[in-house]
Structure formats: structure tokens, C-alpha cells
Coordinates of C-alpha atoms and ligand atoms in Angstrom, one line a residue:
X1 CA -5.3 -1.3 -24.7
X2 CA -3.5 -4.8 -24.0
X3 CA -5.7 -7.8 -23.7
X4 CA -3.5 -9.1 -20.5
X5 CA -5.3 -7.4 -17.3
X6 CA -3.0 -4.0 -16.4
X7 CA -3.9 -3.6 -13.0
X8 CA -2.3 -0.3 -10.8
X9 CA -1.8 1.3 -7.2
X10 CA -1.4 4.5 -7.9
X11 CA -0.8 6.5 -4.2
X12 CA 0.0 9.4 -3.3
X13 CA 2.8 9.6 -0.9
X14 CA 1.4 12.6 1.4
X15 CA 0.8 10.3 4.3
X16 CA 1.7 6.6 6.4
X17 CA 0.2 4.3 4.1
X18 CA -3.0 3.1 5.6
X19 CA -5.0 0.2 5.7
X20 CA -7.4 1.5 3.2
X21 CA -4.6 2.1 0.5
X22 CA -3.2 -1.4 1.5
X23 CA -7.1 -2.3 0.7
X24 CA -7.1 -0.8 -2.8
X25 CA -3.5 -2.2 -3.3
X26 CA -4.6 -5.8 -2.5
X27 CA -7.5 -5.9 -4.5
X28 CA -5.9 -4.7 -7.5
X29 CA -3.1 -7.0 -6.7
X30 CA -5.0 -10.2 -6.5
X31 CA -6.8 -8.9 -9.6
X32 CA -4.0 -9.3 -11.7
X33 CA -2.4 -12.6 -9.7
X34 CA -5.9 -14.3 -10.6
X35 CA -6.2 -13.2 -14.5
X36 CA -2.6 -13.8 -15.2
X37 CA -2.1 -10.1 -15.8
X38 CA 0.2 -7.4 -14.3
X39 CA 0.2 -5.2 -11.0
X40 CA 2.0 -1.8 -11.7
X41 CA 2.9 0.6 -9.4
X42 CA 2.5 4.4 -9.7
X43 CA 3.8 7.0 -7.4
X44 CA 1.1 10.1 -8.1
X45 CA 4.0 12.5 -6.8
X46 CA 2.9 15.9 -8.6
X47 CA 1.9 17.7 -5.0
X48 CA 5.2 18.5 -4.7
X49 CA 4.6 20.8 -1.3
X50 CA 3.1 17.2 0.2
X51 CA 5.2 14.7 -0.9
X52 CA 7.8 13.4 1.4
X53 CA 10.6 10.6 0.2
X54 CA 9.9 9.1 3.4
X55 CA 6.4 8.0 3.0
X56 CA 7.1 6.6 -0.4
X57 CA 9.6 4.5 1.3
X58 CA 7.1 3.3 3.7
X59 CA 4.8 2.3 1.4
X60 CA 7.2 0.1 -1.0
X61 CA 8.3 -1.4 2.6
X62 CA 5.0 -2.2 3.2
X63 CA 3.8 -3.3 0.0
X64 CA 6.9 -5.7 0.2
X65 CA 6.0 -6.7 3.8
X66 CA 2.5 -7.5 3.0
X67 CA 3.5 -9.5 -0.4
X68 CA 2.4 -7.5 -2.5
X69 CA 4.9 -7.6 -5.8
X70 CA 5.1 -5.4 -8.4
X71 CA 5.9 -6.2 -11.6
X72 CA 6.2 -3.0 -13.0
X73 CA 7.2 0.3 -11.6
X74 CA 9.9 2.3 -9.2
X75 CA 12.9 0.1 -8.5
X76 CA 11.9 -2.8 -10.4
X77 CA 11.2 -1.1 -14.1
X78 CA 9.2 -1.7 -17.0
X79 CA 8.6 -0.9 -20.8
X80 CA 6.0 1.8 -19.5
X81 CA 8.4 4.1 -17.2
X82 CA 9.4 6.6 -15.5
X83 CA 6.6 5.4 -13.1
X84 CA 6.3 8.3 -11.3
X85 CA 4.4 11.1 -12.1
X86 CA 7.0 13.6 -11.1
X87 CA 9.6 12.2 -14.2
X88 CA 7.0 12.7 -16.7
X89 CA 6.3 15.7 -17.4
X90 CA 7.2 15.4 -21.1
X91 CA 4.6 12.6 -21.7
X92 CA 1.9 15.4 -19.9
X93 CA 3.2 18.0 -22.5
X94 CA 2.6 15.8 -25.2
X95 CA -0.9 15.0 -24.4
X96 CA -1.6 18.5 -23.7
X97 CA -1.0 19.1 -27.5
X98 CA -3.2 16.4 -28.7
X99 CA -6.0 18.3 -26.5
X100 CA -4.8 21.6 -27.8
X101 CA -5.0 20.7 -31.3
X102 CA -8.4 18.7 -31.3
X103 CA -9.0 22.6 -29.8
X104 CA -10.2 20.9 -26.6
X105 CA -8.3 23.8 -24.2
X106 CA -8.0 27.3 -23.7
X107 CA -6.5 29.9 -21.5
X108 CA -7.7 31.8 -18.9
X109 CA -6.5 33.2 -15.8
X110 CA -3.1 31.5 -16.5
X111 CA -4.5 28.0 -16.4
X112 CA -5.2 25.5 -18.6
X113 CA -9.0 24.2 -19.0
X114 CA -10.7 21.3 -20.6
X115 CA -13.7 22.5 -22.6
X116 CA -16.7 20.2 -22.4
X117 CA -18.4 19.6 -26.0
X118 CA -22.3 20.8 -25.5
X119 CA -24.6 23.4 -25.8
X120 CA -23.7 26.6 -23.3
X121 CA -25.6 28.4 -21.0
X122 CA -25.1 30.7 -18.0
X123 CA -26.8 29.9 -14.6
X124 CA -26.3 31.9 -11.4
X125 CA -24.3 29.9 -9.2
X126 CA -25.5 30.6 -5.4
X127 CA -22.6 29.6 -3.7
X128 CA -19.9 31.4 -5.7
X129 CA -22.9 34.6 -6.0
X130 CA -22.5 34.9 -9.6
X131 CA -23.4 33.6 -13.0
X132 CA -21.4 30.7 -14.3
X133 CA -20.8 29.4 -17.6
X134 CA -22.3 25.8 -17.8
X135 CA -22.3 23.2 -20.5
X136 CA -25.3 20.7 -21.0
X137 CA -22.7 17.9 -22.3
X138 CA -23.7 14.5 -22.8
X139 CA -23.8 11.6 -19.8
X140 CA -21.1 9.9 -19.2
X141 CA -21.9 6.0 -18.5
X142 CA -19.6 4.1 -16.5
X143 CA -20.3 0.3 -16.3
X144 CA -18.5 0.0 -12.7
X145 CA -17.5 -3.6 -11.7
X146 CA -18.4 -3.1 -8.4
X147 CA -21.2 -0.3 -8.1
X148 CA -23.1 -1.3 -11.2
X149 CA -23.8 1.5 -14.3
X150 CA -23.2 4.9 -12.8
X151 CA -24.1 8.1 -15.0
X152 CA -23.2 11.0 -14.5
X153 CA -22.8 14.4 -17.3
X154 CA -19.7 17.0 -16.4
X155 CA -21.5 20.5 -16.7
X156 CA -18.7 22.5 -16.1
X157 CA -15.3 23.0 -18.1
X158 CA -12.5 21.7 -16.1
X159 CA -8.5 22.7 -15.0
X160 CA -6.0 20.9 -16.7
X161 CA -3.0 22.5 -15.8
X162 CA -2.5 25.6 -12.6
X163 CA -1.3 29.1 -13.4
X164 CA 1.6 27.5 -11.3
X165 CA 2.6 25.2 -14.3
X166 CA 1.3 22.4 -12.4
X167 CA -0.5 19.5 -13.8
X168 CA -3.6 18.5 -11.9
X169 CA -4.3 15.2 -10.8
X170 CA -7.4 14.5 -13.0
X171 CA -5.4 14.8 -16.1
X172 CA -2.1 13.3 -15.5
X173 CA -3.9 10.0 -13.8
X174 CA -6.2 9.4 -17.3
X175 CA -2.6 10.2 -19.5
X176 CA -0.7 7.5 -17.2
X177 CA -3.6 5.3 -17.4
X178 CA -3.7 5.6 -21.1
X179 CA 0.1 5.3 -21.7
X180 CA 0.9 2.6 -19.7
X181 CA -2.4 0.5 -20.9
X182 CA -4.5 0.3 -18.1
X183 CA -7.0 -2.2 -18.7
X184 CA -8.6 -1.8 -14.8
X185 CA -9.1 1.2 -12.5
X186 CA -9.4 -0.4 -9.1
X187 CA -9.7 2.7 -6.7
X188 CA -11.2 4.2 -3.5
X189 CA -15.2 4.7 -3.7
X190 CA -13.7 8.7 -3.6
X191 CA -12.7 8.6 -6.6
X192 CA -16.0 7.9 -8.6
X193 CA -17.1 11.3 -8.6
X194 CA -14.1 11.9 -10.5
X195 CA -14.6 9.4 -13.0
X196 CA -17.2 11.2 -15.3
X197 CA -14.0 13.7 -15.9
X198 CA -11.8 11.0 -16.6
X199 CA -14.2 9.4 -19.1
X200 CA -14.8 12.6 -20.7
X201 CA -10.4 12.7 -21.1
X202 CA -10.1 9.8 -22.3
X203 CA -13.1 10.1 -25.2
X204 CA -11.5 13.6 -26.1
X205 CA -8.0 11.8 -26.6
X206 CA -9.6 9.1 -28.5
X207 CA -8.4 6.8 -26.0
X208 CA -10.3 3.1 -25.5
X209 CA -12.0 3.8 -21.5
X210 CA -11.1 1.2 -18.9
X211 CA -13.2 -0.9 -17.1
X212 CA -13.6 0.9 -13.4
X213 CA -14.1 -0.4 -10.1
X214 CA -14.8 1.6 -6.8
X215 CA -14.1 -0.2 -3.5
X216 CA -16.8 1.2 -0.8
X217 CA -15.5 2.8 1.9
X218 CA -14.1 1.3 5.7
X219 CA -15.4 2.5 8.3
X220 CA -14.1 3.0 11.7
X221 CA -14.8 0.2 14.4
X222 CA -17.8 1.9 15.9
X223 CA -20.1 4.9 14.8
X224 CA -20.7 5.7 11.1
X225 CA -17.0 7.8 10.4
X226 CA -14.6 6.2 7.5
X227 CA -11.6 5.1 9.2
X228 CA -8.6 7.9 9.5
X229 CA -5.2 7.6 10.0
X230 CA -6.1 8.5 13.7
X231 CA -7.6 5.7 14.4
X232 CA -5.8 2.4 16.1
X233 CA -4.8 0.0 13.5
X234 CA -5.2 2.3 11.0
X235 CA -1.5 2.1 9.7
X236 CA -0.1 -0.8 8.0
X237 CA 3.4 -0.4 9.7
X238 CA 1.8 -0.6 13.3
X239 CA 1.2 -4.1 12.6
X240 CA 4.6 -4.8 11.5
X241 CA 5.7 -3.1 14.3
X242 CA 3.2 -4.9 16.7
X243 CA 4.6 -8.3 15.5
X244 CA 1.6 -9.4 13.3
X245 CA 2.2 -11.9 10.5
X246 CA 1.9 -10.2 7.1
X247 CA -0.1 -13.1 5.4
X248 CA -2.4 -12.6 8.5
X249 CA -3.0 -8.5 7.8
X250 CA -3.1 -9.5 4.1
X251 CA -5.7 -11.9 4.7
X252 CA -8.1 -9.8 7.1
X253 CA -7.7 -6.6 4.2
X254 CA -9.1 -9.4 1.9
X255 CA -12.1 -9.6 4.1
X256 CA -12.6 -6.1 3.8
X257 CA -15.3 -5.8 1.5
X258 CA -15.0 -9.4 0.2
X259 CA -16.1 -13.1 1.1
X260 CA -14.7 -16.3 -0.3
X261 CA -17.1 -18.2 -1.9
X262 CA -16.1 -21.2 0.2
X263 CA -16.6 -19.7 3.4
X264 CA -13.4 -20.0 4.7
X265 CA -12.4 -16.6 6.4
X266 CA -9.0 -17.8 7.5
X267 CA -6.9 -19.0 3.9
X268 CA -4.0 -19.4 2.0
X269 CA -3.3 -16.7 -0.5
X270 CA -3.5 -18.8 -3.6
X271 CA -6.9 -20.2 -2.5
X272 CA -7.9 -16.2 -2.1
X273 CA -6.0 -15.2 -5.8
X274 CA -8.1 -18.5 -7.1
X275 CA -11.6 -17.2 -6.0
X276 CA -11.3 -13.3 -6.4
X277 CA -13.2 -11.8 -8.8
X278 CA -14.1 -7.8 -8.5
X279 CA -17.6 -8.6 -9.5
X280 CA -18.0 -9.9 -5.9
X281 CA -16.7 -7.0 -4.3
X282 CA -19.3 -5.6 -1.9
X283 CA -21.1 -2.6 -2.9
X284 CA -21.9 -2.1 1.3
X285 CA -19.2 -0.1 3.2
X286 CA -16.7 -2.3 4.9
X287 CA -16.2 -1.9 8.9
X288 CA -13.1 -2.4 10.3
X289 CA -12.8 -5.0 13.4
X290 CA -9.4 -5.1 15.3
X291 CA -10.3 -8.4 17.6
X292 CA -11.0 -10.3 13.9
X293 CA -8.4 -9.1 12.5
X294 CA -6.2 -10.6 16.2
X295 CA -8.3 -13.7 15.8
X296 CA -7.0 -14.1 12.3
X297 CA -3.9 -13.4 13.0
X298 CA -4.0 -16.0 16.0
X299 CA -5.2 -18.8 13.5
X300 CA -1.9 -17.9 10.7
X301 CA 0.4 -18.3 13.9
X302 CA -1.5 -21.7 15.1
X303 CA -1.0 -23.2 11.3
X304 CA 2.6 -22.4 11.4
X305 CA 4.7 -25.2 11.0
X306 CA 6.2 -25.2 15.0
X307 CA 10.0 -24.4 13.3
X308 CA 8.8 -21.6 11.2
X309 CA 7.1 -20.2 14.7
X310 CA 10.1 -20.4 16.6
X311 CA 12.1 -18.4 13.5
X312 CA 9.2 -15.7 14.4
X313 CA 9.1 -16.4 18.2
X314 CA 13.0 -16.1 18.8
X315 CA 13.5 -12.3 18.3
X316 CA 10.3 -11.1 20.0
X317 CA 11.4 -12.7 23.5
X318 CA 15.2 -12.0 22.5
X319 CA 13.8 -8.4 21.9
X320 CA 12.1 -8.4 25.8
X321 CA 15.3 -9.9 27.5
X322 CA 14.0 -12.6 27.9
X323 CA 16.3 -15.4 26.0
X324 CA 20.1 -14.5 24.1
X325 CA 22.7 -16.7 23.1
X326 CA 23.1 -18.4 26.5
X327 CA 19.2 -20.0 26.6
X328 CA 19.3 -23.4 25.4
X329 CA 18.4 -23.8 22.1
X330 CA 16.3 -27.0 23.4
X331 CA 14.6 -25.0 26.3
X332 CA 13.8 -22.1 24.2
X333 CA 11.9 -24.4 21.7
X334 CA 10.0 -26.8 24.0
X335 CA 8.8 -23.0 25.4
X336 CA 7.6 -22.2 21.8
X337 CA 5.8 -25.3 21.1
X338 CA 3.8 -25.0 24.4
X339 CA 3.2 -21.4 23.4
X340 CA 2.1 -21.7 19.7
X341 CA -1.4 -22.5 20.5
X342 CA -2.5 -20.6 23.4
X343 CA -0.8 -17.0 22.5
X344 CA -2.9 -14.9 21.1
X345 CA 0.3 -12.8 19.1
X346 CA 3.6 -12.6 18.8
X347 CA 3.1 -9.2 19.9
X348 CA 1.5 -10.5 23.4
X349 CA 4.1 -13.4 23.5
X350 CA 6.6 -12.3 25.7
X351 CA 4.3 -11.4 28.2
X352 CA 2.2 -14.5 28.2
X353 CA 5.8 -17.7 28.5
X354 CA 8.0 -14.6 30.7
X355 CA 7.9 -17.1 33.0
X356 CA 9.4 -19.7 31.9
X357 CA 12.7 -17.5 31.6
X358 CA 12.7 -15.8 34.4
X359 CA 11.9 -15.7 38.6
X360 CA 10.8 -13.0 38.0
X361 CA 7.5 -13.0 36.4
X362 CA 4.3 -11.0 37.6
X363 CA 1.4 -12.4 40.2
X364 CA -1.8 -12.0 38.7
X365 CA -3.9 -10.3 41.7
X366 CA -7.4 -10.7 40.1
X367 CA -6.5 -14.4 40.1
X368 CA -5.2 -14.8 43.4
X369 CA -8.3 -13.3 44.5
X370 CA -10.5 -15.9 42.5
X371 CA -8.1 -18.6 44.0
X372 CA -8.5 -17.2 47.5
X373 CA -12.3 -17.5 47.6
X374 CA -12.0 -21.0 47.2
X375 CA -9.6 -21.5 50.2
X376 CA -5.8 -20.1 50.9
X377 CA -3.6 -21.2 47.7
X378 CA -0.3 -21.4 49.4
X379 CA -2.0 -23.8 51.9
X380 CA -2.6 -26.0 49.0
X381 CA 0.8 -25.4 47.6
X382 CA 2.2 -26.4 50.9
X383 CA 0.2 -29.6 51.5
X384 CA 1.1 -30.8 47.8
X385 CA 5.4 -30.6 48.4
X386 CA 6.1 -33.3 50.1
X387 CA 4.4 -35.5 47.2
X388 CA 6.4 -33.5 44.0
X389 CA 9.1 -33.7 45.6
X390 CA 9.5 -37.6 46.0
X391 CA 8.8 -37.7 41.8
X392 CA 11.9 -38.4 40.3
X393 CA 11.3 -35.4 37.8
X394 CA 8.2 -34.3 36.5
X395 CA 7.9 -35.7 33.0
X396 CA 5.4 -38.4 34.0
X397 CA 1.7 -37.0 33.7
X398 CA 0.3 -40.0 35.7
X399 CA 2.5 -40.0 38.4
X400 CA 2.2 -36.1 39.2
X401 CA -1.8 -37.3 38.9
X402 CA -1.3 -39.5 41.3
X403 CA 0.7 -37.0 43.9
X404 CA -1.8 -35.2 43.8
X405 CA -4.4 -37.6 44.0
X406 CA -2.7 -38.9 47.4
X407 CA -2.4 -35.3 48.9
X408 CA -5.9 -34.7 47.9
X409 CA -7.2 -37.9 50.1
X410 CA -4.6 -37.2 52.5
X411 CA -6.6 -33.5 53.3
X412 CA -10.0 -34.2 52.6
X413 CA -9.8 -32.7 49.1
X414 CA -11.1 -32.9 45.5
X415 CA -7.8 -33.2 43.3
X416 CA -8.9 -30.8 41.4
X417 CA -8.3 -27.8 44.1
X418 CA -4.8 -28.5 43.8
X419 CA -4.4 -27.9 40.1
X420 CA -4.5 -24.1 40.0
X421 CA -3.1 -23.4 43.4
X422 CA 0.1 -24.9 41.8
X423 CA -0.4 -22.6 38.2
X424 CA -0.4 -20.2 40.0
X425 CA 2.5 -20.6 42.2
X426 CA 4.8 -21.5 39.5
X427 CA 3.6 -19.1 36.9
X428 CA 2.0 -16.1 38.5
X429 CA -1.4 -16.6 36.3
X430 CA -4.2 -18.8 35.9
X431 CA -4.2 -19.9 32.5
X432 CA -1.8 -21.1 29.6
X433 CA -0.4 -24.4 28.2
X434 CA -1.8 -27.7 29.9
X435 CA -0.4 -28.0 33.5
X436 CA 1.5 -31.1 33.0
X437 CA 3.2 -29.7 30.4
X438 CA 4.1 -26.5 32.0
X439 CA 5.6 -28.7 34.9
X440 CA 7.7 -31.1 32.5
X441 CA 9.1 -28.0 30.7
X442 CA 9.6 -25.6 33.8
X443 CA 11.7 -29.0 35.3
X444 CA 11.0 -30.2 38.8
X445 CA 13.9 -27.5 40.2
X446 CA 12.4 -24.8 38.7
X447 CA 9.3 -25.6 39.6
X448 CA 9.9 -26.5 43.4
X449 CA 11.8 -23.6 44.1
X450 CA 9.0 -21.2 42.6
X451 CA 6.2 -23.3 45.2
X452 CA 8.5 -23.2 47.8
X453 CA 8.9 -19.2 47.5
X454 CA 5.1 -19.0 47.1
X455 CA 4.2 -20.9 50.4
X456 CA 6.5 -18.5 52.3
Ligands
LIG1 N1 -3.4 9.1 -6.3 C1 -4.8 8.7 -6.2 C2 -5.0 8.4 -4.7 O1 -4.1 8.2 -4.0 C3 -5.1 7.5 -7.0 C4 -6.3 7.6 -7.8 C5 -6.5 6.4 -8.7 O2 -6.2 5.3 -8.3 O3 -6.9 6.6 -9.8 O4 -6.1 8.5 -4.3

């Protein structure tokens, strides 16, 4: 075994790749980033009926998306190849033979088994109704990063290859871990009832054993279920699609099962590969939160610098209608800066600044209501024209105060009952960037045509 850390994601590609997958590929990931040692990638392809080309292309995609590099494996190489399961066949005959000729198989109903060293004895089995052959075979000890020393003793002999010629998963996983040095199994929590087999491989091949590490489970937002691929934000391209930033959904899978030491839930990437150990992996199930995962998400897009938002920004409203070549470039990013802080996503963006590119943007009616209760808002509107439109433009902050301060005395009125009638006129909701800056943005046409319209 190398004394570098060999790290590996080894999926299957019988499914969208999922945030739990992205889990176990992060963690193994940021493994090797922090020990200096390498992240390989395995495609575990040997279910030929549920393989399909196109989920293995989804998953490179979203590795790659979520920055996640391999340094070994499909379309990038290595000294350890073919890296997928289904181009080494050979390599599976080979170790087969070793097994075979340490006399650790036999044949029987066309498959292959693994026999188990230990004392044998026949028990009835109540579920199958008949006696089975057992095997009283030594513990196996597995000294688990994560879940602590597990033991467990195999008491059954096991398939190593289907009457179908097929390999099964148990025993070409330990021969890839073996041959391409594996120093660390980072896997699912599922996978640690397998383990005691694995061990029990490895030994009979006279292989060294790696260290292991099971990742507990995530479980669904609310009741006790593990999350499926059914449920939202289950699927890492659903947030690619949705506009999320990939350091953001990297950083929240970090959080699954994992706290910086600092504190800090919202970080840079190096910070996390500097503090991540496995040791401090969380043996307690993980549950999965979609409004933290928005609010971290929110906090990546507020530390952007504003240029690098705008590079994001630009195709999402392009994408809506809202801007194209014609909206000027200067417009478009005053818009953005405004926007940067208050929008919750990229994926809510266009929906939030629609109306600063277009008359016509939606009235929200639960806020006209709350405006109403507190007095007609056009009548406010109304009352407050004649003052705006004497400002030379709208760029001034203390002079639109002071408009508003003489309308206010002029009807009686607090100035602050003019401040979301006018919002609301000129961008159909009752929230968003500070009002002054709305009004120097939107420019005093824009934004006395829109009051005009709304007083009727
Ligand atoms: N192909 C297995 C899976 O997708 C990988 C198991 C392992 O990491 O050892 O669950």
C-alpha cells in the first residue's frame, strides 16, 4: 500500500447522481486535498442491465461543476487504469486464481464461492426452511475512522462470481481497492455491513486492509426516512439547473455530517480542506435542510466580488427576457449591484429586479392590501408628484427627503407614509434595495411615468 493517502469515489452509475453520493465524493475529496494525497475515480459499472452512459456523464459533469478534480481515473488517466470496472475483467480473472489456488473457492450451482476458514456446522435456517451450512470463522475487527471499532464474524461462505459469469460487487471493489492502492475507504454508512466480507478478501489475498470510514446517513428534511432521489433537492444537477453557485452546494454538503472547528458555517474551500479531518466526521445521521442550504448559498452570492456577480447575473435575466444586447451595459450593472445583497438566488433573481427592465412587472396584492389599511396609496402617490417632479433628477437622496418632507407638512402627514406608497407604485412590491437607490437607478422618467400610471 502507498504511504501517500489514495482516496476514491467509486459510484455506480444506475441513477442521477445525488446529494448523498456528492456527500461521499466530497469527503473523500477533501480527504486527499488536506493530506496531500490523491482522489481517484472509479466507475463500479459491472450491472451491466443498470448502467446507462448517460448517468455516468452526469456525474463527471457534476463532479466537475461542484470542483471536485480527479486526479486519477476516466478521461484524465493514471498508472492504475482502466478505471472502470467494466475494462477489467482480466485483473478479476487474475485474482480469482490467487483465490483458487490458496484453495479459497469452489463451485457450485455454476457460481463461484468464497469459502470462509473455520469450523463448520449446519443450522436450520427459518427463513429459507432448511438447514444451512455455516462457518464459526473468526471476527473480523474494523477500526472505522468514523464509527469507532466495529466487529463483526462472516458465518456464511460468500458468491464471488454468478452462474452468469458475472463478478459480484463485493469482490471486484476489494481487487480494485487492492490494485490501485487504496489507502482509505470513505463510503456510505450502507456499506459497513459489507465490510466484514471485504476484510475477510483482502486477508485471504494477503493484501494489507485499509483504513475504513462510514459516513452516517442523510435524512430527509422532516420525519425519520434517508433522503431519496424523490425528494426536492435531492439531485445535484437541480441546483445547477436552479442557478445555485457550486462552491455554495459544495460548502452546505460539507456541513453534512461535519463542523469546522472554527465555527464558521459559511467558508472558503481551502479553510474547509485545512481543517478536515475524517476523525471529526459525525457518527449521528445528517438531516438535510433546503432553507440552509439557500441561506448559504445567499451568503457565497453576497461575498462575490460585484463583477464576478454580474458574470453570473447577466445570463439568468438574459435567460427571462429580461436584458439582451440592447440593455446598457451601465444600466444592467448598477441593477446588479443594487441586487447582489438583497436577492436571495440567482435562481429567484429575475423575478425579484424584473422591474427595473420592464413596465411590465407584477403588483403585489397582499401588499397593496397592507398599504391600503394605512390609507389609499395612490392618494399618496398623487399628493407626492408635484414635488419629484420639480427635482432635477433623482440622484440626490436629500433633496427627494426633503420633497417629501414638504408634501408630508403640506397634508398633515408623517414622511414616512409616503415612502412605501411610492415602492410600491414604481416597483409593484414592498421590499428590495433602499428606496433612494431604486429611484436614482430607475431615473426620474422611469419612475414618474410608473407613479403617474399608478394614480390613474
Ligand atoms: N459502487 C458502490 C456504491 O455506489 C461503492 C462502494 C464503495 O465505495 O466501496 O455504493
Amino acid at each position: 500500500m502507498s504511504s501517500t493517502v489514495r482516496t476514491r469515489f467509486a459510484p455506480s452509475p444506475t441513477g442521477f447522481f445525488h446529494i448523498g453520493s456528492a456527500r461521499t465524493a466530497l469527503f473523500n475529496w477533501l480527504f486527499a486535498r488536506h493530506t496531500g494525497g490523491k482522489f481517484i475515480l472509479r466507475v463500479e459499472d459491472t450491472d451491466t442491465e443498470r448502467n446507462r452512459d448517460e448517468y455516468l456523464q452526469v456525474i463527471y459533469n457534476s463532479l466537475r461543476w461542484l470542483g471536485m478534480d480527479w486526479d486519477e481515473g476516466p478521461e484524465v488517466g493514471g498508472a492504475f487504469g482502466p478505471y472502470k470496472q467494466s475494462e477489467r475483467k482480466e485483473i478479476y480473472q487474475e485474482y480469482l486464481k490467487k483465490l483458487r489456488d490458496t484453495g479459497r473457492t469452489y463451485e457450485k450451482d455454476g457460481a463461484v464461492w468464497f469459502r470462509l476458514e473455520g469450523e463448520r456446522y449446519t443450522e436450520f435456517d427459518s427463513f429459507l426452511g432448511r438447514e444451512m451450512e455455516k462457518v464459526k470463522a473468526a471476527p473480523v475487527v474494523i477500526d472505522d475512522l468514523i464509527r469507532g471499532r466495529v466487529e463483526r464474524a462472516e458465518d456464511r461462505d460468500f458468491v464471488l462470481v454468478r452462474n452468469n459469469g458475472e463478478p459480484v460487487f463485493h469482490f471486484v471493489n476489494v481487487v480494485d481497492d487492492i490494485t490501485m492502492q487504496m489507502t482509505h475507504v470513505v463510503r456510505g454508512e450502507d456499506h459497513l455491513s459489507n465490510t466484514s466480507k471485504h476484510v475477510e478478501l483482502y486477508q485471504a489475498l494477503g493484501a494489507p486492509v485499509p483504513k475504513f470510514a462510514h459516513i452516517p446517513l442523510i435524512l430527509k428534511t422532516d420525519g425519520p426516512g434517508k433522503m431519496s432521489k424523490r425528494d426536492r433537492g435531492a439531485l445535484i444537477e437541480e441546483y445547477q439547473n436552479r442557478h445555485f453557485l457550486p462552491a455554495a452546494v459544495r460548502n452546505y454538503l460539507c456541513l453534512l455530517g461535519w463542523t469546522p472547528k472554527d465555527g464558521r458555517e459559511v467558508l472558503p474551500i481551502e479553510d474547509i480542506i485545512g481543517q478536515f479531518e475524517l476523525s471529526d466526521v459525525h457518527q449521528s445521521n445528517a438531516r438535510f435542510d433546503e432553507k440552509k442550504m439557500a441561506f448559504i448559498n445567499q451568503q457565497h452570492l453576497r461575498a462575490l466580488p460585484v463583477e464576478t456577480f454580474a458574470w453570473l447575473a447577466a445570463p439568468v435575466l438574459q435567460q427571462a427576457g429580461l436584458v439582451d444586447e440592447k440593455t446598457d451595459e451601465n444600466y444592467l450593472q448598477a441593477v446588479l449591484g443594487l441586487c447582489q445583497e438583497k436577492a436571495p438566488g440567482l435562481e429567484v433573481l429575475a423575478d425579484v429586479c424584473r422591474y427595473f427592465f420592464t413596465e411590465e412587472f407584477p403588483f403585489d396584492e397582499a401588499t397593496r392590501s397592507k398599504l391600503s389599511k394605512k390609507g389609499d396609496p395612490a392618494e399618496r402617490v398623487r399628493q407626492l408628484l408635484p414635488a419629484l417632479e420639480q427635482l432635477p433628477d433623482l440622484r440626490d437622496a436629500a433633496a427627494i427627503d426633503a420633497a417629501i418632507e414638504k408634501t408630508a407638512a403640506q397634508y398633515g402627514a408623517k414622511p414616512g407614509e409616503y415612502f412605501a406608497p411610492l415602492r410600491f407604485a414604481i416597483s409593484g412590491v414592498g421590499g428590495g434595495p433602499h428606496l433612494h437607490d431604486v429611484l436614482r437607478v430607475l431615473g426620474k422618467e422611469k419612475v414618474l411615468t410608473r407613479a403617474r400610471r399608478f394614480v390613474g
